[in-house]
Tab-separated table of N, CA, C and O in Angstrom:
chain	number	residue	atom	x	y	z
R	21	MET	N	0.847	-1.001	0.021
R	21	MET	CA	0.101	-0.020	-0.263
R	21	MET	C	0.844	1.474	0.073
R	21	MET	O	1.540	1.252	0.739
R	22	ILE	N	0.754	2.063	-0.755
R	22	ILE	CA	1.392	3.165	-1.173
R	22	ILE	C	0.229	4.578	-0.744
R	22	ILE	O	-0.302	4.550	-1.357
R	23	CYS	N	0.738	5.706	0.133
R	23	CYS	CA	0.148	6.760	0.337
R	23	CYS	C	0.567	8.070	0.150
R	23	CYS	O	2.153	7.708	0.795
R	24	LEU	N	0.210	8.839	-0.055
R	24	LEU	CA	0.617	10.290	-0.568
R	24	LEU	C	0.284	11.050	0.640
R	24	LEU	O	-1.146	11.106	0.542
R	25	ILE	N	0.939	11.850	1.384
R	25	ILE	CA	0.544	12.668	2.440
R	25	ILE	C	1.358	14.149	2.044
R	25	ILE	O	2.290	14.071	1.972
R	26	ARG	N	0.223	15.166	1.848
R	26	ARG	CA	1.186	16.681	2.160
R	26	ARG	C	1.152	17.238	3.225
R	26	ARG	O	0.145	17.269	3.930
R	27	MET	N	2.113	18.089	3.540
R	27	MET	CA	2.573	18.403	4.837
R	27	MET	C	2.939	19.828	4.713
R	27	MET	O	3.899	19.928	3.511
R	28	ASN	N	2.452	21.204	5.159
R	28	ASN	CA	2.819	22.518	5.293
R	28	ASN	C	4.909	22.371	5.832
R	28	ASN	O	4.564	21.842	6.960
R	29	PHE	N	5.400	23.062	5.328
R	29	PHE	CA	6.733	23.451	5.846
R	29	PHE	C	7.203	24.818	6.094
R	29	PHE	O	6.163	25.897	5.574
R	30	THR	N	7.844	25.138	6.516
R	30	THR	CA	7.860	26.763	7.065
R	30	THR	C	8.202	27.441	5.680
R	30	THR	O	8.144	28.630	5.576
R	31	SER	N	9.129	26.854	4.771
R	31	SER	CA	9.372	27.439	3.225
R	31	SER	C	8.036	27.285	2.227
R	31	SER	O	8.429	27.074	1.215
R	32	ALA	N	7.072	26.596	2.499
R	32	ALA	CA	5.683	25.877	1.865
R	32	ALA	C	6.364	24.878	0.653
R	32	ALA	O	5.851	24.717	-0.138
R	33	VAL	N	7.405	23.943	1.525
R	33	VAL	CA	7.628	22.922	0.661
R	33	VAL	C	6.760	21.986	0.577
R	33	VAL	O	6.244	21.858	1.700
R	34	LEU	N	6.534	21.105	-0.233
R	34	LEU	CA	5.523	20.071	0.344
R	34	LEU	C	6.385	18.543	0.502
R	34	LEU	O	7.253	18.426	0.034
R	35	ALA	N	5.878	17.724	1.215
R	35	ALA	CA	6.460	16.335	1.557
R	35	ALA	C	5.643	15.466	1.069
R	35	ALA	O	4.601	15.718	1.456
R	36	ALA	N	6.264	14.228	0.540
R	36	ALA	CA	5.484	13.112	0.023
R	36	ALA	C	6.326	12.031	1.059
R	36	ALA	O	7.408	11.790	1.339
R	37	VAL	N	5.195	11.358	1.817
R	37	VAL	CA	5.752	10.380	2.912
R	37	VAL	C	5.187	9.016	2.115
R	37	VAL	O	3.669	9.061	1.810
R	38	PHE	N	6.139	8.307	1.709
R	38	PHE	CA	5.515	6.550	1.457
R	38	PHE	C	5.396	5.558	2.143
R	38	PHE	O	6.481	5.514	2.948
R	39	ALA	N	4.519	5.249	2.827
R	39	ALA	CA	4.064	3.944	3.467
R	39	ALA	C	4.203	2.877	2.733
R	39	ALA	O	3.476	2.636	1.881
R	40	VAL	N	4.877	1.745	3.008
R	40	VAL	CA	5.293	0.622	2.657
R	40	VAL	C	5.244	-0.652	3.624
R	40	VAL	O	6.418	-0.730	3.987
R	41	GLY	N	4.378	-1.008	3.485
R	41	GLY	CA	4.286	-2.152	4.891
R	41	GLY	C	4.403	-1.234	6.104
R	41	GLY	O	3.861	-0.250	6.616
R	42	ALA	N	5.130	-1.555	6.960
R	42	ALA	CA	5.277	-0.706	8.417
R	42	ALA	C	6.522	0.382	8.183
R	42	ALA	O	6.847	0.886	9.156
R	43	THR	N	7.675	0.422	7.131
R	43	THR	CA	8.387	0.830	6.921
R	43	THR	C	7.686	2.448	6.295
R	43	THR	O	7.391	2.418	5.212
R	44	LEU	N	8.281	3.422	7.151
R	44	LEU	CA	8.302	4.672	6.565
R	44	LEU	C	9.167	5.306	5.822
R	44	LEU	O	10.386	5.286	6.775
R	45	THR	N	9.256	6.154	4.643
R	45	THR	CA	10.492	6.709	4.069
R	45	THR	C	10.140	8.212	3.923
R	45	THR	O	8.744	8.225	3.158
R	46	SER	N	10.711	9.075	4.430
R	46	SER	CA	10.209	10.724	4.262
R	46	SER	C	11.169	11.076	3.058
R	46	SER	O	12.309	10.977	3.101
R	47	VAL	N	10.730	11.679	1.726
R	47	VAL	CA	11.531	12.404	0.528
R	47	VAL	C	10.586	13.706	0.310
R	47	VAL	O	9.764	13.926	0.026
R	48	THR	N	11.370	14.450	0.663
R	48	THR	CA	11.110	16.207	0.315
R	48	THR	C	11.905	16.505	-0.733
R	48	THR	O	12.715	16.596	-1.441
R	49	PRO	N	11.160	17.491	-1.676
R	49	PRO	CA	11.397	18.084	-2.962
R	49	PRO	C	12.885	18.744	-2.565
R	49	PRO	O	13.775	18.865	-3.573
R	50	SER	N	13.056	18.978	-1.750
R	50	SER	CA	14.097	20.028	-1.117
R	50	SER	C	15.344	19.308	-1.102
R	50	SER	O	16.373	19.336	-1.844
R	51	HIS	N	15.030	18.114	-0.534
R	51	HIS	CA	16.364	16.606	-0.625
R	51	HIS	C	16.873	16.449	-2.027
R	51	HIS	O	17.902	16.387	-2.301
R	52	ALA	N	15.885	16.255	-2.813
R	52	ALA	CA	15.871	15.775	-4.258
R	52	ALA	C	16.738	16.875	-4.751
R	52	ALA	O	17.413	16.777	-5.722
R	53	ALA	N	16.421	18.054	-4.814
R	53	ALA	CA	17.065	19.302	-5.374
R	53	ALA	C	18.053	19.768	-5.143
R	53	ALA	O	19.075	20.493	-5.327
R	54	GLY	N	18.662	19.175	-3.488
R	54	GLY	CA	19.651	19.507	-2.935
R	54	GLY	C	19.829	20.823	-1.968
R	54	GLY	O	21.159	21.637	-2.129
R	55	THR	N	18.822	21.191	-1.638
R	55	THR	CA	19.278	22.087	-0.634
R	55	THR	C	18.029	21.814	0.604
R	55	THR	O	17.525	20.690	0.892
R	56	GLY	N	18.180	22.624	1.518
R	56	GLY	CA	17.978	22.190	3.342
R	56	GLY	C	18.307	23.153	4.296
R	56	GLY	O	19.074	24.432	3.902
R	57	CYS	N	17.302	23.272	4.952
R	57	CYS	CA	17.886	24.045	5.785
R	57	CYS	C	17.837	23.137	7.235
R	57	CYS	O	16.986	22.184	7.745
R	58	GLY	N	18.390	23.272	8.247
R	58	GLY	CA	18.434	22.931	9.788
R	58	GLY	C	19.843	23.226	10.523
R	58	GLY	O	20.602	23.956	10.189
R	59	GLY	N	20.237	22.368	11.603
R	59	GLY	CA	21.347	22.333	12.119
R	59	GLY	C	22.795	22.340	11.595
R	59	GLY	O	22.553	21.334	10.756
R	60	ALA	N	23.896	22.921	11.696
R	60	ALA	CA	25.118	22.499	11.459
R	60	ALA	C	25.853	22.569	12.563
R	60	ALA	O	25.783	23.219	13.705
R	61	SER	N	27.252	21.604	12.726
R	61	SER	CA	28.284	21.225	13.487
R	61	SER	C	29.465	21.411	12.996
R	61	SER	O	29.524	21.465	11.868
R	62	TRP	N	30.323	21.674	13.464
R	62	TRP	CA	31.853	21.799	12.986
R	62	TRP	C	32.877	20.779	13.674
R	62	TRP	O	32.673	20.579	14.575
R	63	TYR	N	34.007	20.287	13.110
R	63	TYR	CA	34.372	19.143	13.545
R	63	TYR	C	36.293	19.483	12.857
R	63	TYR	O	36.326	19.730	12.090
R	64	ALA	N	36.933	18.888	13.870
R	64	ALA	CA	38.461	18.849	13.207
R	64	ALA	C	39.219	17.750	13.621
R	64	ALA	O	39.730	17.618	14.609
R	65	LEU	N	38.675	16.899	12.990
R	65	LEU	CA	39.347	15.296	13.230
R	65	LEU	C	40.872	15.439	12.306
R	65	LEU	O	40.934	16.096	11.126
R	66	SER	N	41.622	14.068	12.467
R	66	SER	CA	42.824	14.024	11.901
R	66	SER	C	42.205	12.777	11.228
R	66	SER	O	43.379	12.102	10.405
R	67	SER	N	41.610	12.169	11.166
R	67	SER	CA	41.411	10.593	10.583
R	67	SER	C	40.889	10.722	9.161
R	67	SER	O	41.079	11.850	8.399
R	68	ARG	N	40.639	9.428	8.545
R	68	ARG	CA	39.895	9.635	7.294
R	68	ARG	C	38.689	9.944	7.116
R	68	ARG	O	37.689	9.473	8.059
R	69	THR	N	38.520	10.491	6.201
R	69	THR	CA	36.831	10.907	5.733
R	69	THR	C	36.379	9.295	4.948
R	69	THR	O	36.848	8.536	4.587
R	70	ALA	N	34.779	9.519	4.835
R	70	ALA	CA	34.177	8.513	4.627
R	70	ALA	C	34.667	8.407	2.998
R	70	ALA	O	34.166	7.394	2.174
R	71	SER	N	34.987	9.175	2.379
R	71	SER	CA	35.421	9.264	0.489
R	71	SER	C	36.868	8.884	0.906
R	71	SER	O	37.379	8.876	-0.468
R	72	GLY	N	37.711	8.678	1.997
R	72	GLY	CA	39.149	7.783	1.950
R	72	GLY	C	40.169	8.850	2.058
R	72	GLY	O	41.262	8.589	2.316
R	73	GLU	N	39.926	10.366	1.668
R	73	GLU	CA	40.593	11.174	2.213
R	73	GLU	C	41.272	11.905	3.964
R	73	GLU	O	40.148	11.276	4.246
R	74	ARG	N	41.842	12.415	4.037
R	74	ARG	CA	42.477	12.919	5.192
R	74	ARG	C	41.864	14.004	5.538
R	74	ARG	O	41.833	15.092	4.478
R	75	MET	N	40.830	13.778	6.734
R	75	MET	CA	40.653	14.851	7.222
R	75	MET	C	41.421	16.302	7.402
R	75	MET	O	42.634	16.194	7.894
R	76	ASN	N	40.986	17.247	6.612
R	76	ASN	CA	41.985	18.479	6.934
R	76	ASN	C	41.030	19.957	7.422
R	76	ASN	O	40.212	20.407	6.720
R	77	ALA	N	41.415	20.136	8.569
R	77	ALA	CA	40.551	21.018	9.437
R	77	ALA	C	40.555	22.357	8.613
R	77	ALA	O	39.762	23.288	8.550
R	78	SER	N	41.748	22.684	7.619
R	78	SER	CA	41.814	23.866	7.136
R	78	SER	C	41.231	23.900	5.720
R	78	SER	O	41.159	24.992	5.260
R	79	TYR	N	40.995	22.884	5.453
R	79	TYR	CA	40.024	23.004	4.070
R	79	TYR	C	38.647	23.424	4.121
R	79	TYR	O	37.836	23.279	5.335
R	80	LEU	N	37.800	23.666	2.925
R	80	LEU	CA	36.453	24.079	3.373
R	80	LEU	C	35.903	22.926	2.956
R	80	LEU	O	35.544	22.410	1.622
R	81	THR	N	35.526	22.097	3.730
R	81	THR	CA	35.000	20.663	3.194
R	81	THR	C	34.051	20.447	4.365
R	81	THR	O	33.721	21.442	5.212
R	82	ALA	N	33.174	19.490	4.043
R	82	ALA	CA	32.149	18.958	4.953
R	82	ALA	C	31.519	17.873	4.835
R	82	ALA	O	31.823	16.742	3.362
R	83	ALA	N	30.398	16.986	5.670
R	83	ALA	CA	30.214	16.352	5.792
R	83	ALA	C	28.358	16.269	5.615
R	83	ALA	O	27.911	16.954	6.473
R	84	HIS	N	27.514	15.277	4.891
R	84	HIS	CA	26.334	15.213	4.503
R	84	HIS	C	25.989	13.830	4.343
R	84	HIS	O	26.652	12.879	3.702
R	85	ARG	N	25.026	13.625	4.762
R	85	ARG	CA	24.276	12.415	4.915
R	85	ARG	C	24.236	11.152	3.493
R	85	ARG	O	24.389	10.255	3.238
R	86	ASN	N	23.667	11.979	2.721
R	86	ASN	CA	23.602	11.415	1.090
R	86	ASN	C	24.023	12.160	0.013
R	86	ASN	O	23.930	11.824	-1.287
R	87	LEU	N	24.405	13.402	-0.342
R	87	LEU	CA	25.014	14.027	-1.387
R	87	LEU	C	26.229	13.643	-1.787
R	87	LEU	O	26.960	12.454	-0.871
R	88	LYS	N	26.728	13.517	-3.168
R	88	LYS	CA	27.566	12.536	-3.685
R	88	LYS	C	29.107	13.304	-3.187
R	88	LYS	O	28.824	14.611	-3.219
R	89	PHE	N	29.737	12.493	-2.862
R	89	PHE	CA	31.538	13.057	-2.810
R	89	PHE	C	31.609	14.241	-3.764
R	89	PHE	O	31.565	13.632	-5.098
R	90	GLY	N	32.184	15.505	-3.543
R	90	GLY	CA	32.520	16.140	-4.480
R	90	GLY	C	31.836	16.786	-4.891
R	90	GLY	O	32.030	18.065	-5.462
R	91	THR	N	30.742	17.050	-4.418
R	91	THR	CA	29.334	18.349	-4.359
R	91	THR	C	30.200	19.335	-3.943
R	91	THR	O	30.653	19.397	-2.342
R	92	LYS	N	29.601	20.663	-4.523
R	92	LYS	CA	30.109	21.925	-3.685
R	92	LYS	C	28.718	22.084	-3.624
R	92	LYS	O	27.436	22.445	-4.501
R	93	VAL	N	28.761	22.907	-1.926
R	93	VAL	CA	27.221	23.327	-1.540
R	93	VAL	C	27.559	24.752	-0.745
R	93	VAL	O	28.639	24.616	-0.224
R	94	ALA	N	26.755	25.461	-1.461
R	94	ALA	CA	26.815	26.599	-0.101
R	94	ALA	C	26.010	26.625	0.978
R	94	ALA	O	24.497	26.405	0.841
R	95	VAL	N	26.899	27.355	2.167
R	95	VAL	CA	26.001	26.982	3.175
R	95	VAL	C	25.762	28.203	3.834
R	95	VAL	O	27.091	29.211	4.138
R	96	THR	N	24.724	28.932	4.374
R	96	THR	CA	24.438	30.034	4.881
R	96	THR	C	24.057	29.806	6.126
R	96	THR	O	23.291	29.398	6.686
R	97	ASN	N	24.860	31.009	7.121
R	97	ASN	CA	24.424	30.685	8.528
R	97	ASN	C	23.264	32.237	8.585
R	97	ASN	O	23.287	33.016	8.161
R	98	LYS	N	21.780	31.584	8.939
R	98	LYS	CA	20.908	32.028	9.217
R	98	LYS	C	20.933	33.569	9.876
R	98	LYS	O	20.303	34.157	9.671
R	99	ARG	N	21.728	33.420	11.280
R	99	ARG	CA	21.904	34.350	12.257
R	99	ARG	C	22.453	35.614	11.613
R	99	ARG	O	21.821	36.871	11.802
R	100	ASN	N	23.753	35.421	10.716
R	100	ASN	CA	24.372	36.577	10.135
R	100	ASN	C	24.661	37.056	8.778
R	100	ASN	O	25.190	37.686	8.049
R	101	GLY	N	24.139	36.007	8.210
R	101	GLY	CA	23.914	35.765	6.613
R	101	GLY	C	25.043	35.471	5.819
R	101	GLY	O	25.105	35.665	4.469
R	102	LYS	N	25.673	34.868	6.366
R	102	LYS	CA	27.445	34.588	5.896
R	102	LYS	C	27.498	33.249	5.106
R	102	LYS	O	26.562	32.389	5.757
R	103	THR	N	28.048	33.253	3.853
R	103	THR	CA	28.117	32.248	3.176
R	103	THR	C	29.436	31.413	3.121
R	103	THR	O	30.346	32.383	2.683
R	104	VAL	N	29.833	30.147	2.951
R	104	VAL	CA	30.760	29.643	2.349
R	104	VAL	C	31.044	28.291	1.679
R	104	VAL	O	29.236	27.947	1.724
R	105	VAL	N	31.167	28.014	0.597
R	105	VAL	CA	31.240	27.010	-0.625
R	105	VAL	C	31.971	26.106	-0.232
R	105	VAL	O	33.209	26.156	0.098
R	106	VAL	N	31.234	24.988	0.270
R	106	VAL	CA	32.200	23.617	0.830
R	106	VAL	C	32.530	22.458	-0.175
R	106	VAL	O	31.148	22.402	-1.196
R	107	ARG	N	33.190	21.530	-0.230
R	107	ARG	CA	33.139	20.272	-1.048
R	107	ARG	C	32.743	19.059	-0.095
R	107	ARG	O	33.108	19.171	1.207
R	108	ILE	N	31.496	18.612	-0.556
R	108	ILE	CA	31.373	16.900	0.345
R	108	ILE	C	32.122	16.244	0.339
R	108	ILE	O	32.787	15.859	-0.714
R	109	ASN	N	32.916	15.622	1.566
R	109	ASN	CA	33.745	14.349	1.485
R	109	ASN	C	33.845	13.440	2.309
R	109	ASN	O	34.519	12.934	2.687
R	110	ASP	N	32.376	13.531	3.004
R	110	ASP	CA	32.910	13.246	4.334
R	110	ASP	C	31.134	12.755	4.606
R	110	ASP	O	30.502	13.157	3.747
R	111	ARG	N	30.662	11.721	5.324
R	111	ARG	CA	29.381	11.311	5.934
R	111	ARG	C	29.095	11.830	6.955
R	111	ARG	O	29.770	11.842	7.842
R	112	GLY	N	27.489	12.234	7.658
R	112	GLY	CA	27.511	12.709	8.765
R	112	GLY	C	26.218	14.114	8.215
R	112	GLY	O	26.236	14.223	7.053
R	113	PRO	N	26.200	14.441	9.712
R	113	PRO	CA	26.242	14.723	10.679
R	113	PRO	C	24.844	12.999	11.485
R	113	PRO	O	24.468	12.928	10.734
R	114	PHE	N	25.188	12.750	12.613
R	114	PHE	CA	24.816	11.529	12.980
R	114	PHE	C	23.673	12.030	13.784
R	114	PHE	O	23.529	10.856	15.007
R	115	ILE	N	23.312	13.649	13.943
R	115	ILE	CA	22.492	13.745	15.303
R	115	ILE	C	21.435	14.531	14.978
R	115	ILE	O	21.431	15.275	14.104
R	116	ARG	N	20.420	14.148	15.149
R	116	ARG	CA	18.954	14.569	14.571
R	116	ARG	C	18.946	15.928	14.791
R	116	ARG	O	19.230	16.673	15.582
R	117	GLY	N	18.450	16.456	14.054
R	117	GLY	CA	18.278	18.113	13.466
R	117	GLY	C	19.236	18.860	13.016
R	117	GLY	O	19.113	19.716	12.601
R	118	ARG	N	20.326	18.386	12.618
R	118	ARG	CA	21.960	18.603	12.119
R	118	ARG	C	21.616	17.984	10.564
R	118	ARG	O	21.525	16.699	10.384
R	119	VAL	N	22.039	18.840	9.615
R	119	VAL	CA	21.835	18.493	8.410
R	119	VAL	C	23.266	18.576	7.437
R	119	VAL	O	23.553	18.203	6.587
R	120	ILE	N	24.247	19.116	8.242
R	120	ILE	CA	25.402	19.397	7.703
R	120	ILE	C	26.626	19.172	8.959
R	120	ILE	O	26.392	19.941	9.830
R	121	ASP	N	27.713	19.005	8.585
R	121	ASP	CA	28.820	18.890	9.212
R	121	ASP	C	29.884	19.697	8.887
R	121	ASP	O	30.326	19.130	7.678
R	122	LEU	N	30.889	20.764	9.407
R	122	LEU	CA	31.191	21.906	8.604
R	122	LEU	C	33.249	21.715	8.978
R	122	LEU	O	32.812	21.044	10.571
R	123	SER	N	34.315	21.742	8.242
R	123	SER	CA	34.999	21.698	8.593
R	123	SER	C	35.259	23.156	9.556
R	123	SER	O	34.299	23.881	9.286
R	124	LYS	N	36.476	22.917	10.273
R	124	LYS	CA	36.710	24.245	11.030
R	124	LYS	C	36.608	25.482	10.552
R	124	LYS	O	36.499	26.376	10.645
R	125	ALA	N	37.441	25.284	9.254
R	125	ALA	CA	38.195	26.618	8.609
R	125	ALA	C	36.586	27.305	7.980
R	125	ALA	O	36.062	28.276	7.939
R	126	ALA	N	35.613	26.041	7.435
R	126	ALA	CA	34.546	26.552	6.998
R	126	ALA	C	33.476	26.886	8.061
R	126	ALA	O	32.682	28.073	7.765
R	127	ALA	N	33.884	26.513	8.968
R	127	ALA	CA	32.582	27.102	9.875
R	127	ALA	C	33.473	28.168	10.426
R	127	ALA	O	32.179	29.745	10.997
R	128	SER	N	34.574	28.892	10.579
R	128	SER	CA	35.053	29.950	10.867
R	128	SER	C	34.758	30.767	9.882
R	128	SER	O	34.396	32.091	10.047
R	129	HIS	N	34.141	30.818	8.734
R	129	HIS	CA	33.945	31.720	7.446
R	129	HIS	C	32.522	32.029	7.978
R	129	HIS	O	32.297	33.224	7.487
R	130	ILE	N	31.849	31.005	8.410
R	130	ILE	CA	30.319	31.426	8.836
R	130	ILE	C	30.012	32.119	9.953
R	130	ILE	O	29.070	32.228	10.475
R	131	GLY	N	31.056	32.218	10.830
R	131	GLY	CA	31.059	32.528	12.346
R	131	GLY	C	30.206	31.838	13.460
R	131	GLY	O	29.655	32.350	13.869
R	132	MET	N	30.749	30.407	13.197
R	132	MET	CA	30.198	29.549	13.900
R	132	MET	C	31.094	28.922	14.729
R	132	MET	O	31.020	27.642	15.809
R	133	ILE	N	32.519	29.480	15.090
R	133	ILE	CA	33.571	28.308	15.625
R	133	ILE	C	32.906	28.275	17.024
R	133	ILE	O	33.076	27.446	17.885
R	134	ARG	N	32.904	29.656	17.878
R	134	ARG	CA	32.551	29.892	19.414
R	134	ARG	C	31.108	28.962	19.763
R	134	ARG	O	31.669	28.238	20.810
R	135	SER	N	30.316	29.047	18.970
R	135	SER	CA	29.000	28.599	19.515
R	135	SER	C	29.046	27.124	18.683
R	135	SER	O	28.463	26.392	19.921
R	136	GLY	N	29.601	26.679	18.119
R	136	GLY	CA	30.022	25.080	18.099
R	136	GLY	C	28.767	24.698	16.746
R	136	GLY	O	29.189	23.730	16.136
R	137	THR	N	27.669	25.320	17.003
R	137	THR	CA	26.442	24.862	15.969
R	137	THR	C	26.029	25.919	15.359
R	137	THR	O	26.043	27.524	16.180
R	138	ALA	N	25.019	25.920	14.452
R	138	ALA	CA	24.418	27.456	14.130
R	138	ALA	C	23.331	26.262	13.066
R	138	ALA	O	23.325	25.341	12.716
R	139	SER	N	22.370	27.466	13.090
R	139	SER	CA	21.037	26.987	11.951
R	139	SER	C	21.770	27.655	10.910
R	139	SER	O	21.447	29.006	10.349
R	140	VAL	N	21.655	26.444	9.864
R	140	VAL	CA	22.113	26.975	8.435
R	140	VAL	C	21.227	26.664	7.632
R	140	VAL	O	20.082	25.827	7.519
R	141	CYS	N	20.966	27.123	6.247
R	141	CYS	CA	20.410	26.480	4.826
R	141	CYS	C	21.549	26.250	4.050
R	141	CYS	O	22.571	26.770	3.958
R	142	TYR	N	21.336	25.309	3.144
R	142	TYR	CA	22.419	24.855	1.981
R	142	TYR	C	21.611	24.998	0.699
R	142	TYR	O	20.310	24.365	0.961
R	143	ARG	N	22.611	24.836	-0.158
R	143	ARG	CA	22.186	24.640	-1.402
R	143	ARG	C	23.404	23.552	-2.326
R	143	ARG	O	24.586	24.685	-2.456
R	144	VAL	N	23.213	23.256	-3.296
R	144	VAL	CA	24.176	22.735	-3.877
R	144	VAL	C	24.384	23.626	-5.373
R	144	VAL	O	23.790	24.168	-5.914
R	145	VAL	N	25.599	23.695	-5.406
R	145	VAL	CA	25.966	24.764	-6.212
R	145	VAL	C	27.082	24.345	-7.619
R	145	VAL	O	26.616	24.690	-8.545
R	146	SER	N	27.376	22.905	-7.498
R	146	SER	CA	27.749	22.287	-8.469
R	146	SER	C	28.124	20.948	-8.285
R	146	SER	O	28.598	20.482	-6.932
């Protein structure tokens, strides 16, 4: 059985929810288009990323749950309007409500080092 349910979002985006048996999968047009809003955090490890390259906190990189590695994404801090373009090279974040993890350098560009987290919007640029 497949059900289509429409929901209102703050940005007036419609969401489709497909119910198959007891499994629910949510797909929003914004995720399909490579845009979204939510929480961001930053990290500065020296381990390998999911793409296989070594994490370098001074590079403008980020982790996203499902965008392809190498995708360029513009991330804007909603509090101050500052934007940075990052390259996706890792997977995450794995904390509810967060949509992207930024390298320390990227977080610095948008003014979120001190707070550690920020409310952001992102969009794929290439």
